[in-house]
C-alpha cells in the first residue's frame, strides 16, 4: 500500500469512527443520566446509600457493561458479520448456513432471529420516544415554566430527527459526532472530578464487591438488576449498526473513548453518593457545579436526542436483512454512502417508526409513564442473541464444548437475571414492546409463508424456459419486429409476461432478451463485469439471457446498463425496446396454508410492495405489465 493510499485509508477509518460516535453510541452513552438514579429509587429506595450497597451497585454496572458490551458484543459478536451486515437476523442467517440443512436447528435459528428482530423493533419505537421526552423534561429543572411546552418541543424534535434521516447516517453521524465527542469527554471529566478526592471508589471495579452484594443481600441485588440493565440499553445497536460503519470503527470508538468515559462517570457518581447520600435524587447533574446546570441540561438534551439515532439506523439494517431473507416484501432501499453498503435509508421503515413514536408520545406524555415499558424487550433480545451466537460458534467456528459452556454461563448468568428481574414489568407497561414485537413477528412469518405458497404456484405457471422455447419453435407464432426485454430473476423458468404475451396476443418479438438484475456487495461494479450474455444454447432462436451486475452504490437503471450490451455488439437498443414486467395478481381464495386474516395481511403487504418499474428506471411509455392471477 502506498503512503497516499495508507493515509486515505486512515482518514476513512477515522471518519467512520467519528460518525459511529454520533449514531451507534447515543443510547448507551446517555445511560448515566438515569441508570444510578433509577437503581437507588427502586421500590421506595430499597437499595441503600451505604458503602456496601454503593460499591456493590457500581461493581454490578461496570461488570455488566464489561461482559455484555465489551466482551460479548464488541469482542465476539462483531466478528460474526453477514457480508458486512450485523443484527440478529444476520447472525441467524449465518448460523443457518453453518448448521445441518433440514435439521431441527436449521429452522430454529431463523425463528429465534425473527423473534429477536421483532423485539428490537419494539425497542426501536420506545427508545426515541422516551429518550427525547426525558431529555426535554430536563429543561423544566432550571425553568419550571417550560413544563407545558415539554410535549410540543419533544414532538418537534422528533419531526426534525426523522426528516433528516433521508440524508443518510453518514451525514447524520457527522452532525451528531461532534456533540457526542463533547458529551463523552464532559461526562468523563465530571466523573474524574469526584474520583480524584475520593480515589477509594476505584476499588468498586473489583468483581468481589458485586459478588458480596449478591451473597449478603440477594433480594436487594435482584431488585437492583432490574435497573442495572439500563446501563447497557443500546448494546444491541452496536451489532445492528455494524453495516453502517464497519467493525473496526465501532471497536475503536468504544475502547478508546466511550467505555473509559462511561466508567469514569459511573465511578464519579458512586463517589458522590457515598459522600452525599441525598445526591441520589439526581446524581448525574449534581456531579457538576451549579453554574454548569443549564449547559449540562442543554448538552444532555442534545445527547439524549441523538440516542434515538442508534435504533433508527439499526431498524433500517434489520428491515433490509428481513427483506433479503424473504421475511418482508420488496422495500425501497436508498444507499447513502459510496464506501459502506450498510449506510441506507428506507422510507417506509422511517415513517412507520415516526408514526409509532408520535403515537406513544401523545398517549403516554411523559418519560416516567414510558419507563415501565423499557428494558424487557432489551433483555429478551440479549438472551436470544447469545443463543444464536453460541449455535453459530459451535457450527461455524467449531468451538469445543468446554468453551461453549464457559461462554454460555458467563453470558446467561447475567442476561437471564436481567430478564427475570424485568418480568414484573409486563403488567406495568412491559406489554407494550411485547405487543409491538408480536405484531412484527406475525407480519414477518405471514409474509414468509404466503410468499412461499405464491412462489410455488408461480413456478408451476412459469414452467421451464427450455421447454417453452421448444414450444415456440413448433407452433405458429407471429414474430413482430423489435426488441422485447423481460425482467426475470433467472434463466431457468419462463417469465410470466413472456408466456402470457404469446398466449393472448399470439406474437413474440424478433429479439427477446430475458434480463436478470443481480446486486453485488461491492460499491461499484467494474465496466467489464457489468454484463454477462448467454444465448441459452441456440444463437438463432431469437431468445437470449443477460445478467446485469450492480454494486450497492450503483443506480439500478436497467435501460442505462443495457447500453453496454449494444456497445458489445448485441442487437439491443434500450431506447427502442419494450420492457415487460411479470406480476402475479394474488387474490383471496380457499387454498389451505394460511388463515383468512393472515391472507388479508399478506395481500395488503403484496399490494404495497415497491414498484419494480420505478426501482429499475423503466420508461413508462414503453413498459408493459403482464402476468397471471392466482387464488390462495
Coordinates of C-alpha atoms in Angstrom, one line a residue:
X1 CA 0.0 0.0 0.0
X2 CA 1.4 3.4 -0.9
X3 CA 1.7 6.2 1.6
X4 CA -1.1 8.1 -0.1
X5 CA -3.4 5.1 -0.1
X6 CA -2.5 4.3 3.6
X7 CA -3.3 7.9 4.5
X8 CA -6.6 7.8 2.7
X9 CA -7.5 4.5 4.5
X10 CA -6.7 6.0 7.9
X11 CA -8.7 9.1 7.1
X12 CA -11.6 6.9 6.1
X13 CA -11.4 4.8 9.3
X14 CA -11.2 8.0 11.4
X15 CA -14.2 9.5 9.6
X16 CA -16.3 6.3 10.2
X17 CA -15.2 6.2 13.8
X18 CA -16.2 9.8 14.3
X19 CA -19.6 9.0 12.5
X20 CA -20.1 5.9 14.7
X21 CA -19.9 8.1 17.8
X22 CA -22.8 10.1 16.5
X23 CA -25.0 7.2 15.6
X24 CA -24.1 3.9 17.3
X25 CA -23.4 5.0 20.9
X26 CA -26.1 7.6 21.6
X27 CA -28.3 5.2 23.5
X28 CA -25.8 3.5 25.8
X29 CA -23.8 6.8 26.0
X30 CA -26.6 8.6 27.8
X31 CA -27.4 5.8 30.2
X32 CA -25.5 7.6 33.1
X33 CA -28.3 10.2 33.0
X34 CA -30.8 7.9 34.7
X35 CA -29.3 4.5 35.5
X36 CA -28.0 5.0 39.0
X37 CA -30.8 7.4 39.9
X38 CA -33.3 4.7 39.0
X39 CA -31.4 2.0 40.8
X40 CA -31.4 3.9 44.1
X41 CA -35.0 5.0 43.8
X42 CA -36.4 1.4 43.1
X43 CA -39.1 0.1 45.4
X44 CA -39.0 3.2 47.7
X45 CA -35.2 3.3 48.0
X46 CA -34.7 -0.4 48.8
X47 CA -31.1 -0.1 47.6
X48 CA -29.5 1.9 50.3
X49 CA -26.8 4.5 50.1
X50 CA -24.4 2.6 52.4
X51 CA -20.8 2.0 51.5
X52 CA -21.6 -1.7 50.7
X53 CA -24.6 -1.1 48.5
X54 CA -23.0 1.8 46.6
X55 CA -19.8 -0.2 45.9
X56 CA -21.9 -3.3 45.0
X57 CA -24.1 -1.3 42.5
X58 CA -21.1 0.3 40.8
X59 CA -19.4 -3.1 40.5
X60 CA -22.6 -4.6 39.1
X61 CA -22.9 -1.8 36.5
X62 CA -19.2 -2.0 35.5
X63 CA -19.1 -5.7 35.0
X64 CA -22.5 -5.8 33.2
X65 CA -21.1 -3.3 30.7
X66 CA -17.8 -5.1 30.5
X67 CA -19.3 -8.6 30.0
X68 CA -22.3 -7.8 27.8
X69 CA -20.9 -4.9 25.8
X70 CA -17.1 -5.2 25.7
X71 CA -16.8 -9.0 25.7
X72 CA -20.0 -10.3 24.2
X73 CA -20.7 -7.7 21.5
X74 CA -17.5 -5.9 20.8
X75 CA -15.1 -8.8 21.1
X76 CA -17.1 -11.8 20.0
X77 CA -20.4 -11.0 18.1
X78 CA -19.0 -8.2 15.9
X79 CA -16.8 -11.0 14.4
X80 CA -20.0 -12.6 13.0
X81 CA -20.9 -10.4 10.0
X82 CA -23.0 -11.4 7.1
X83 CA -21.3 -9.6 4.1
X84 CA -20.6 -6.7 6.4
X85 CA -24.1 -6.6 7.9
X86 CA -24.9 -7.1 11.6
X87 CA -28.0 -7.7 13.6
X88 CA -29.6 -10.9 15.0
X89 CA -31.3 -11.7 11.6
X90 CA -27.8 -11.6 10.0
X91 CA -26.5 -13.8 12.8
X92 CA -29.4 -16.2 12.3
X93 CA -28.7 -16.4 8.6
X94 CA -25.0 -17.2 9.3
X95 CA -26.0 -19.9 11.8
X96 CA -28.4 -21.4 9.4
X97 CA -25.7 -21.7 6.8
X98 CA -23.4 -23.5 9.3
X99 CA -25.9 -26.0 10.8
X100 CA -27.1 -29.1 9.0
X101 CA -29.8 -28.4 6.4
X102 CA -33.2 -29.8 7.3
X103 CA -32.2 -30.4 11.0
X104 CA -34.1 -29.0 14.0
X105 CA -31.6 -26.1 14.4
X106 CA -31.9 -25.2 10.8
X107 CA -35.5 -23.9 11.4
X108 CA -35.0 -22.9 15.0
X109 CA -32.2 -20.3 14.4
X110 CA -34.4 -18.4 11.9
X111 CA -37.3 -18.4 14.3
X112 CA -35.1 -17.1 17.1
X113 CA -33.7 -14.5 14.7
X114 CA -37.2 -13.3 13.7
X115 CA -38.3 -13.0 17.4
X116 CA -35.1 -11.1 18.3
X117 CA -35.5 -8.7 15.3
X118 CA -39.2 -8.2 16.4
X119 CA -38.2 -7.4 20.0
X120 CA -35.6 -4.9 18.5
X121 CA -38.5 -3.3 16.5
X122 CA -40.4 -2.8 19.8
X123 CA -37.4 -1.1 21.3
X124 CA -37.0 1.0 18.2
X125 CA -40.3 2.6 18.8
X126 CA -40.0 3.2 22.5
X127 CA -36.4 4.4 22.6
X128 CA -36.8 7.6 20.5
X129 CA -40.0 8.5 22.5
X130 CA -38.5 8.0 26.0
X131 CA -35.1 9.5 25.0
X132 CA -36.5 12.7 23.6
X133 CA -39.1 13.1 26.4
X134 CA -36.5 12.5 29.2
X135 CA -34.1 15.0 27.6
X136 CA -36.7 17.8 27.1
X137 CA -38.1 17.2 30.6
X138 CA -34.7 18.2 31.9
X139 CA -35.4 21.7 30.7
X140 CA -38.0 22.1 33.4
X141 CA -35.3 21.8 36.2
X142 CA -33.8 25.3 35.7
X143 CA -37.0 26.6 34.1
X144 CA -40.2 25.1 35.6
X145 CA -42.3 27.5 33.5
X146 CA -41.5 25.4 30.4
X147 CA -43.3 22.3 31.7
X148 CA -46.4 22.7 29.5
X149 CA -44.1 23.0 26.4
X150 CA -42.3 19.8 27.0
X151 CA -44.5 17.6 24.8
X152 CA -44.8 20.1 21.9
X153 CA -41.0 20.6 21.9
X154 CA -40.4 16.9 22.1
X155 CA -42.7 16.2 19.1
X156 CA -40.9 19.0 17.1
X157 CA -37.6 17.4 17.8
X158 CA -38.9 14.0 16.7
X159 CA -40.2 15.5 13.4
X160 CA -36.8 17.0 12.7
X161 CA -34.9 13.8 13.6
X162 CA -36.9 11.6 11.3
X163 CA -36.8 14.2 8.4
X164 CA -33.0 14.3 8.4
X165 CA -32.8 10.5 8.1
X166 CA -33.2 10.8 4.3
X167 CA -29.8 12.5 4.1
X168 CA -28.2 9.2 5.4
X169 CA -26.4 8.0 8.5
X170 CA -23.1 9.4 7.2
X171 CA -24.5 13.0 7.2
X172 CA -26.3 12.4 10.5
X173 CA -23.2 10.9 12.1
X174 CA -21.1 13.9 11.0
X175 CA -23.7 16.3 12.5
X176 CA -24.0 14.3 15.8
X177 CA -20.4 13.1 16.1
X178 CA -19.0 16.4 17.5
X179 CA -21.8 16.6 20.0
X180 CA -21.1 13.1 21.3
X181 CA -17.4 13.7 21.5
X182 CA -18.1 16.7 23.7
X183 CA -20.6 14.6 25.7
X184 CA -18.3 11.7 26.4
X185 CA -15.3 13.9 27.3
X186 CA -17.6 16.0 29.6
X187 CA -19.1 13.1 31.5
X188 CA -15.7 11.6 31.9
X189 CA -14.2 14.8 33.3
X190 CA -17.3 15.2 35.6
X191 CA -16.7 11.7 37.0
X192 CA -13.0 12.4 37.4
X193 CA -13.6 15.5 39.5
X194 CA -15.2 13.3 42.1
X195 CA -12.8 10.3 41.8
X196 CA -9.7 12.4 42.5
X197 CA -10.7 13.5 46.0
X198 CA -12.2 10.0 46.7
X199 CA -9.9 7.5 44.9
X200 CA -11.1 4.6 47.1
X201 CA -14.1 4.3 44.8
X202 CA -11.9 2.8 42.1
X203 CA -11.9 -0.4 44.2
X204 CA -15.6 -0.8 43.1
X205 CA -14.2 -2.1 39.8
X206 CA -13.3 -5.3 41.5
X207 CA -15.9 -8.1 40.9
X208 CA -15.7 -9.0 44.6
X209 CA -18.0 -6.1 45.6
X210 CA -20.7 -7.3 43.1
X211 CA -20.4 -10.9 44.5
X212 CA -20.5 -9.7 48.1
X213 CA -23.6 -7.6 47.3
X214 CA -25.3 -10.7 45.8
X215 CA -24.4 -13.1 48.7
X216 CA -25.1 -10.7 51.5
X217 CA -28.3 -9.1 50.1
X218 CA -29.6 -11.3 47.3
X219 CA -33.1 -9.9 47.2
X220 CA -31.9 -6.3 47.1
X221 CA -29.4 -7.2 44.4
X222 CA -32.1 -8.9 42.3
X223 CA -34.2 -5.7 42.5
X224 CA -31.2 -3.6 41.5
X225 CA -30.6 -5.8 38.5
X226 CA -33.9 -4.7 37.1
X227 CA -32.4 -1.2 36.7
X228 CA -28.8 -2.2 36.1
X229 CA -29.9 -3.3 32.7
X230 CA -30.5 0.4 31.9
X231 CA -26.7 0.8 31.8
X232 CA -26.5 -1.5 28.7
X233 CA -29.5 -0.4 26.7
X234 CA -28.3 0.3 23.3
X235 CA -25.8 -2.6 23.3
X236 CA -27.7 -4.5 20.7
X237 CA -27.4 -1.4 18.4
X238 CA -23.6 -1.9 18.3
X239 CA -24.2 -5.1 16.3
X240 CA -27.3 -4.0 14.3
X241 CA -25.4 -0.8 13.2
X242 CA -22.3 -2.6 12.1
X243 CA -23.2 -2.4 8.5
X244 CA -23.4 1.4 8.7
X245 CA -19.8 1.9 9.9
X246 CA -17.9 -1.4 10.0
X247 CA -16.4 -3.5 12.8
X248 CA -13.1 -1.6 13.3
X249 CA -14.5 2.0 13.7
X250 CA -17.1 0.7 16.3
X251 CA -14.4 -1.1 18.3
X252 CA -12.1 1.9 18.2
X253 CA -14.7 4.3 19.4
X254 CA -15.8 2.0 22.2
X255 CA -12.5 1.1 23.7
X256 CA -10.7 4.5 23.2
X257 CA -13.5 6.9 24.2
X258 CA -16.9 5.6 25.1
X259 CA -16.1 2.8 27.6
X260 CA -13.5 4.8 29.6
X261 CA -15.7 7.8 29.8
X262 CA -18.7 5.8 30.9
X263 CA -16.6 4.1 33.6
X264 CA -15.3 7.4 34.9
X265 CA -18.8 8.8 35.2
X266 CA -20.3 5.9 37.0
X267 CA -17.3 5.9 39.4
X268 CA -17.8 9.6 39.9
X269 CA -21.5 9.2 40.7
X270 CA -20.7 6.4 43.1
X271 CA -18.2 8.6 44.9
X272 CA -20.7 11.5 45.1
X273 CA -23.4 9.2 46.6
X274 CA -21.0 7.9 49.3
X275 CA -20.1 11.5 50.3
X276 CA -23.7 13.0 49.9
X277 CA -26.4 10.3 50.1
X278 CA -29.0 13.0 49.3
X279 CA -27.5 13.2 45.8
X280 CA -29.4 10.1 44.7
X281 CA -32.3 12.4 43.6
X282 CA -30.2 13.3 40.6
X283 CA -26.6 12.1 40.9
X284 CA -25.6 12.9 37.3
X285 CA -26.4 16.6 37.3
X286 CA -25.2 17.1 40.8
X287 CA -21.7 15.9 39.7
X288 CA -21.0 19.4 38.3
X289 CA -21.1 22.8 39.8
X290 CA -24.4 24.8 40.0
X291 CA -23.3 27.3 37.3
X292 CA -23.0 24.4 34.8
X293 CA -26.6 23.2 35.3
X294 CA -28.0 25.0 32.2
X295 CA -25.2 24.0 29.9
X296 CA -25.4 20.4 31.1
X297 CA -29.1 20.2 30.6
X298 CA -28.7 21.6 27.0
X299 CA -25.9 19.2 26.3
X300 CA -27.8 16.3 27.8
X301 CA -30.8 17.2 25.8
X302 CA -28.8 17.0 22.5
X303 CA -27.1 13.8 23.5
X304 CA -30.3 12.1 24.5
X305 CA -32.0 13.1 21.3
X306 CA -29.0 11.5 19.5
X307 CA -29.6 8.3 21.4
X308 CA -32.7 7.6 19.3
X309 CA -30.5 7.6 16.2
X310 CA -28.9 4.3 17.0
X311 CA -32.1 2.3 17.0
X312 CA -33.4 4.2 13.9
X313 CA -30.4 3.3 11.8
X314 CA -30.4 -0.2 13.4
X315 CA -34.1 -0.6 12.3
X316 CA -33.1 0.1 8.7
X317 CA -30.5 -2.6 8.8
X318 CA -32.9 -5.2 10.4
X319 CA -35.6 -4.4 7.8
X320 CA -33.2 -4.9 4.9
X321 CA -31.9 -8.2 6.4
X322 CA -35.6 -9.3 6.7
X323 CA -36.2 -8.4 3.1
X324 CA -33.1 -10.3 1.8
X325 CA -34.1 -13.3 3.8
X326 CA -37.6 -13.3 2.5
X327 CA -39.5 -12.2 5.6
X328 CA -40.6 -8.8 4.1
X329 CA -41.7 -7.7 0.7
X330 CA -39.5 -5.6 -1.6
X331 CA -38.6 -2.3 0.0
X332 CA -37.3 0.9 -1.5
X333 CA -33.8 1.0 -0.1
X334 CA -31.6 4.1 -0.8
X335 CA -27.9 3.8 -0.3
X336 CA -26.3 6.9 1.2
X337 CA -22.6 6.1 1.1
X338 CA -20.1 5.2 -1.5
X339 CA -18.0 3.2 0.9
X340 CA -20.3 1.3 3.3
X341 CA -23.0 -0.9 1.9
X342 CA -24.9 -0.7 5.2
X343 CA -25.4 3.0 5.2
X344 CA -29.0 3.0 3.9
X345 CA -32.3 4.8 4.2
X346 CA -35.6 3.0 4.0
X347 CA -38.5 5.5 3.7
X348 CA -41.3 3.0 4.7
X349 CA -39.4 2.0 7.9
X350 CA -38.5 5.6 8.7
X351 CA -42.1 6.9 8.5
X352 CA -43.6 3.8 10.2
X353 CA -41.3 4.4 13.2
X354 CA -42.1 8.1 13.1
X355 CA -45.9 7.5 13.4
X356 CA -45.4 4.9 16.1
X357 CA -43.1 7.3 18.2
X358 CA -45.6 10.2 17.9
X359 CA -48.5 8.0 18.9
X360 CA -46.6 6.8 22.0
X361 CA -45.6 10.3 23.0
X362 CA -49.1 11.6 22.7
X363 CA -50.5 8.6 24.6
X364 CA -48.0 8.4 27.5
X365 CA -47.0 12.1 27.5
X366 CA -44.1 11.6 30.0
X367 CA -41.0 9.5 30.1
X368 CA -41.9 8.3 33.6
X369 CA -45.0 6.6 32.2
X370 CA -42.9 5.0 29.4
X371 CA -40.2 3.9 31.8
X372 CA -42.1 0.8 33.0
X373 CA -42.2 -0.5 29.4
X374 CA -38.4 -0.1 29.0
X375 CA -36.0 -2.9 29.4
X376 CA -38.0 -6.1 28.8
X377 CA -37.5 -6.0 25.0
X378 CA -33.8 -5.3 25.5
X379 CA -33.3 -8.3 27.9
X380 CA -35.2 -10.6 25.6
X381 CA -33.0 -9.6 22.7
X382 CA -29.8 -10.2 24.7
X383 CA -30.8 -13.7 25.6
X384 CA -31.8 -14.6 22.0
X385 CA -28.6 -13.1 20.6
X386 CA -26.5 -15.2 23.0
X387 CA -28.3 -18.3 21.9
X388 CA -27.8 -17.6 18.2
X389 CA -24.1 -16.7 18.8
X390 CA -23.4 -20.0 20.6
X391 CA -25.1 -22.0 17.8
X392 CA -23.0 -20.2 15.2
X393 CA -19.8 -20.5 17.2
X394 CA -20.3 -24.3 17.6
X395 CA -21.3 -24.9 13.9
X396 CA -19.1 -22.4 12.0
X397 CA -16.1 -21.8 14.3
X398 CA -16.1 -25.4 15.7
X399 CA -15.8 -24.3 19.3
X400 CA -15.2 -27.0 21.8
X401 CA -18.0 -27.9 24.3
X402 CA -16.0 -26.6 27.3
X403 CA -15.6 -23.2 25.6
X404 CA -19.3 -23.1 24.7
X405 CA -20.2 -23.9 28.3
X406 CA -17.8 -21.3 29.7
X407 CA -19.1 -18.5 27.5
X408 CA -22.7 -19.6 27.9
X409 CA -22.5 -19.5 31.6
X410 CA -20.8 -16.1 31.5
X411 CA -23.5 -14.5 29.3
X412 CA -26.6 -16.3 30.5
X413 CA -25.8 -15.8 34.2
X414 CA -26.2 -12.0 33.7
X415 CA -28.8 -11.9 30.9
X416 CA -31.2 -14.4 32.4
X417 CA -31.0 -12.5 35.7
X418 CA -31.8 -9.3 33.8
X419 CA -34.8 -11.0 32.1
X420 CA -36.2 -12.4 35.4
X421 CA -35.8 -9.1 37.1
X422 CA -37.8 -7.3 34.3
X423 CA -40.6 -9.8 34.0
X424 CA -42.6 -8.0 36.6
X425 CA -42.8 -5.1 34.2
X426 CA -45.1 -7.0 31.9
X427 CA -48.2 -5.8 33.8
X428 CA -46.8 -2.3 34.3
X429 CA -46.1 -1.4 30.7
X430 CA -43.9 -4.2 29.5
X431 CA -46.8 -5.5 27.4
X432 CA -46.2 -2.6 25.0
X433 CA -42.8 -3.7 23.5
X434 CA -44.0 -7.3 23.6
X435 CA -47.2 -6.3 21.7
X436 CA -45.2 -4.5 19.0
X437 CA -42.8 -7.4 18.7
X438 CA -45.7 -9.8 18.4
X439 CA -47.2 -7.7 15.5
X440 CA -43.9 -7.5 13.7
X441 CA -43.1 -11.2 14.1
X442 CA -46.6 -12.2 12.9
X443 CA -46.1 -9.9 9.9
X444 CA -42.8 -11.4 9.0
X445 CA -43.9 -15.1 9.4
X446 CA -47.0 -14.3 7.4
X447 CA -45.1 -12.8 4.5
X448 CA -42.6 -15.7 4.5
X449 CA -45.4 -18.3 4.5
X450 CA -47.5 -16.5 1.9
X451 CA -44.6 -15.8 -0.4
X452 CA -43.6 -19.5 -0.3
X453 CA -47.1 -20.5 -1.3
X454 CA -47.4 -18.0 -4.1
X455 CA -43.8 -18.7 -5.4
X456 CA -44.7 -22.4 -5.7
X457 CA -47.9 -21.5 -7.6
X458 CA -45.9 -19.1 -9.8
X459 CA -43.2 -21.6 -10.7
X460 CA -45.9 -24.0 -11.8
X461 CA -47.4 -21.4 -14.1
X462 CA -44.0 -20.3 -15.4
X463 CA -42.7 -23.7 -16.4
X464 CA -39.2 -24.5 -17.7
X465 CA -37.7 -21.9 -20.0
X466 CA -36.1 -24.5 -22.3
X467 CA -39.4 -26.3 -22.7
X468 CA -41.2 -23.1 -23.6
X469 CA -38.6 -22.2 -26.3
X470 CA -39.0 -25.6 -27.8
X471 CA -42.8 -25.0 -27.9
X472 CA -42.2 -21.7 -29.7
X473 CA -40.3 -23.5 -32.4
X474 CA -43.1 -25.9 -33.1
X475 CA -46.1 -23.5 -33.0
X476 CA -47.3 -20.8 -35.4
X477 CA -46.5 -17.6 -33.5
X478 CA -46.1 -14.4 -35.4
X479 CA -42.8 -12.7 -34.9
X480 CA -43.1 -8.9 -34.9
X481 CA -40.2 -6.5 -35.5
X482 CA -38.4 -5.1 -32.5
X483 CA -36.8 -6.0 -29.2
X484 CA -38.6 -7.2 -26.0
X485 CA -36.9 -7.1 -22.6
X486 CA -38.4 -9.4 -19.9
X487 CA -37.1 -8.7 -16.4
X488 CA -36.9 -12.1 -14.6
X489 CA -34.8 -13.4 -11.6
X490 CA -33.1 -16.2 -13.6
X491 CA -32.8 -18.1 -16.8
X492 CA -34.4 -21.3 -15.5
X493 CA -38.1 -20.6 -15.7
X494 CA -40.2 -18.7 -18.2
X495 CA -41.1 -15.1 -17.4
X496 CA -44.9 -15.0 -17.0
X497 CA -45.2 -11.9 -19.2
X498 CA -43.4 -13.8 -22.0
X499 CA -45.7 -16.7 -21.7
X500 CA -48.9 -14.6 -21.4
X501 CA -47.9 -12.4 -24.4
X502 CA -47.6 -15.5 -26.6
X503 CA -50.8 -17.0 -25.2
X504 CA -53.1 -13.9 -25.5
X505 CA -51.5 -11.9 -28.3
X506 CA -50.1 -14.9 -30.3
X507 CA -47.0 -12.9 -31.1
X508 CA -43.4 -12.6 -30.0
X509 CA -40.7 -10.2 -30.9
X510 CA -37.8 -10.9 -33.3
X511 CA -35.4 -10.5 -30.4
X512 CA -36.2 -11.4 -26.9
X513 CA -33.9 -10.8 -24.0
X514 CA -34.5 -12.1 -20.5
X515 CA -32.7 -9.7 -18.2
X516 CA -31.8 -10.5 -14.6
X517 CA -30.6 -7.8 -12.3
X518 CA -28.2 -9.0 -9.6
X519 CA -27.0 -7.0 -6.6
X520 CA -23.4 -7.4 -5.6
X521 CA -21.9 -6.5 -2.2
X522 CA -19.4 -4.0 -3.6
X523 CA -19.8 -0.2 -4.0
X524 CA -19.5 -0.3 -7.8
X525 CA -19.1 -3.0 -10.5
X526 CA -16.3 -2.6 -13.0
X527 CA -17.5 -2.0 -16.5
X528 CA -16.1 -5.3 -17.8
X529 CA -18.2 -7.1 -15.1
X530 CA -21.4 -5.3 -15.6
X531 CA -22.9 -7.6 -18.2
X532 CA -22.9 -11.4 -18.8
X533 CA -24.6 -12.6 -22.0
X534 CA -25.9 -16.1 -22.8
X535 CA -27.6 -17.3 -26.0
X536 CA -29.2 -20.1 -24.0
X537 CA -27.6 -22.7 -26.3
X538 CA -29.1 -21.5 -29.6
X539 CA -27.9 -18.2 -31.0
X540 CA -30.6 -18.3 -33.8
X541 CA -33.9 -18.7 -31.9
X542 CA -34.1 -15.0 -31.0
X543 CA -34.1 -15.6 -27.2
X544 CA -31.1 -14.8 -25.1
X545 CA -30.3 -14.1 -21.4
X546 CA -28.5 -11.1 -20.0
X547 CA -27.3 -10.8 -16.4
X548 CA -26.7 -7.3 -15.1
X549 CA -24.5 -6.9 -12.1
X550 CA -24.9 -3.8 -9.9
X551 CA -22.9 -2.6 -6.9
X552 CA -24.8 -1.4 -3.9
X553 CA -24.0 2.2 -4.7
X554 CA -24.9 1.8 -8.4
X555 CA -28.2 3.1 -9.6
X556 CA -30.1 0.1 -10.9
X557 CA -31.1 1.8 -14.1
X558 CA -31.7 -1.2 -16.4
X559 CA -32.0 0.8 -19.7
X560 CA -28.8 2.6 -19.0
X561 CA -27.0 -0.6 -18.2
X562 CA -28.2 -2.3 -21.4
X563 CA -26.5 0.4 -23.4
X564 CA -23.3 -1.6 -22.6
X565 CA -24.9 -4.6 -24.4
X566 CA -25.2 -2.7 -27.6
X567 CA -21.6 -1.5 -27.3
X568 CA -20.6 -5.2 -27.2
X569 CA -22.4 -5.9 -30.5
X570 CA -25.7 -7.2 -29.1
X571 CA -28.7 -6.2 -31.2
X572 CA -30.4 -4.3 -28.4
X573 CA -31.3 -0.6 -28.4
X574 CA -32.6 0.2 -24.9
X575 CA -34.3 3.3 -26.1
X576 CA -36.4 1.4 -28.7
X577 CA -37.0 -1.8 -26.7
X578 CA -40.3 -2.6 -25.0
X579 CA -40.0 -3.7 -21.3
X580 CA -42.2 -6.4 -19.9
X581 CA -42.7 -7.0 -16.2
X582 CA -44.2 -10.2 -14.8
X583 CA -46.6 -9.8 -12.0
X584 CA -48.7 -12.2 -10.1
X585 CA -52.0 -10.8 -9.0
X586 CA -52.8 -12.5 -5.7
X587 CA -56.4 -12.9 -4.8
X588 CA -58.1 -14.3 -1.7
X589 CA -59.1 -17.9 -2.2
X590 CA -59.8 -21.1 -0.3
X591 CA -56.3 -22.7 -0.6
X592 CA -55.1 -24.0 2.8
X593 CA -51.9 -22.8 4.3
X594 CA -52.9 -19.5 5.9
X595 CA -55.9 -18.4 7.9
X596 CA -58.2 -15.8 6.4
X597 CA -56.9 -12.9 8.4
X598 CA -53.3 -13.8 7.6
X599 CA -54.2 -14.0 3.9
X600 CA -55.6 -10.4 4.1
X601 CA -52.4 -9.3 5.8
X602 CA -50.3 -10.9 3.1
X603 CA -52.4 -9.3 0.3
X604 CA -52.0 -5.9 1.9
X605 CA -48.2 -6.2 2.0
X606 CA -48.1 -7.6 -1.5
X607 CA -50.1 -4.7 -2.9
X608 CA -47.9 -2.1 -1.2
X609 CA -44.5 -3.6 -2.2
X610 CA -42.1 -1.3 -4.0
X611 CA -42.9 -0.9 -7.7
X612 CA -40.2 -2.7 -9.8
X613 CA -40.8 -0.3 -12.8
X614 CA -39.8 2.6 -10.7
X615 CA -37.0 0.7 -9.0
X616 CA -35.3 -0.3 -12.3
X617 CA -36.0 3.1 -14.0
X618 CA -38.0 1.7 -16.8
X619 CA -39.7 4.1 -19.2
X620 CA -43.4 4.4 -18.5
X621 CA -44.4 4.7 -22.2
X622 CA -42.6 1.5 -23.1
X623 CA -43.3 -0.7 -20.1
X624 CA -45.9 -3.4 -20.2
X625 CA -47.0 -5.3 -17.1
X626 CA -48.4 -8.7 -17.7
X627 CA -48.9 -11.8 -15.6
X628 CA -51.4 -14.1 -14.2
X629 CA -53.9 -14.3 -11.3
X630 CA -53.7 -16.8 -8.5
X631 CA -56.1 -17.6 -5.7
X632 CA -54.7 -18.9 -2.4

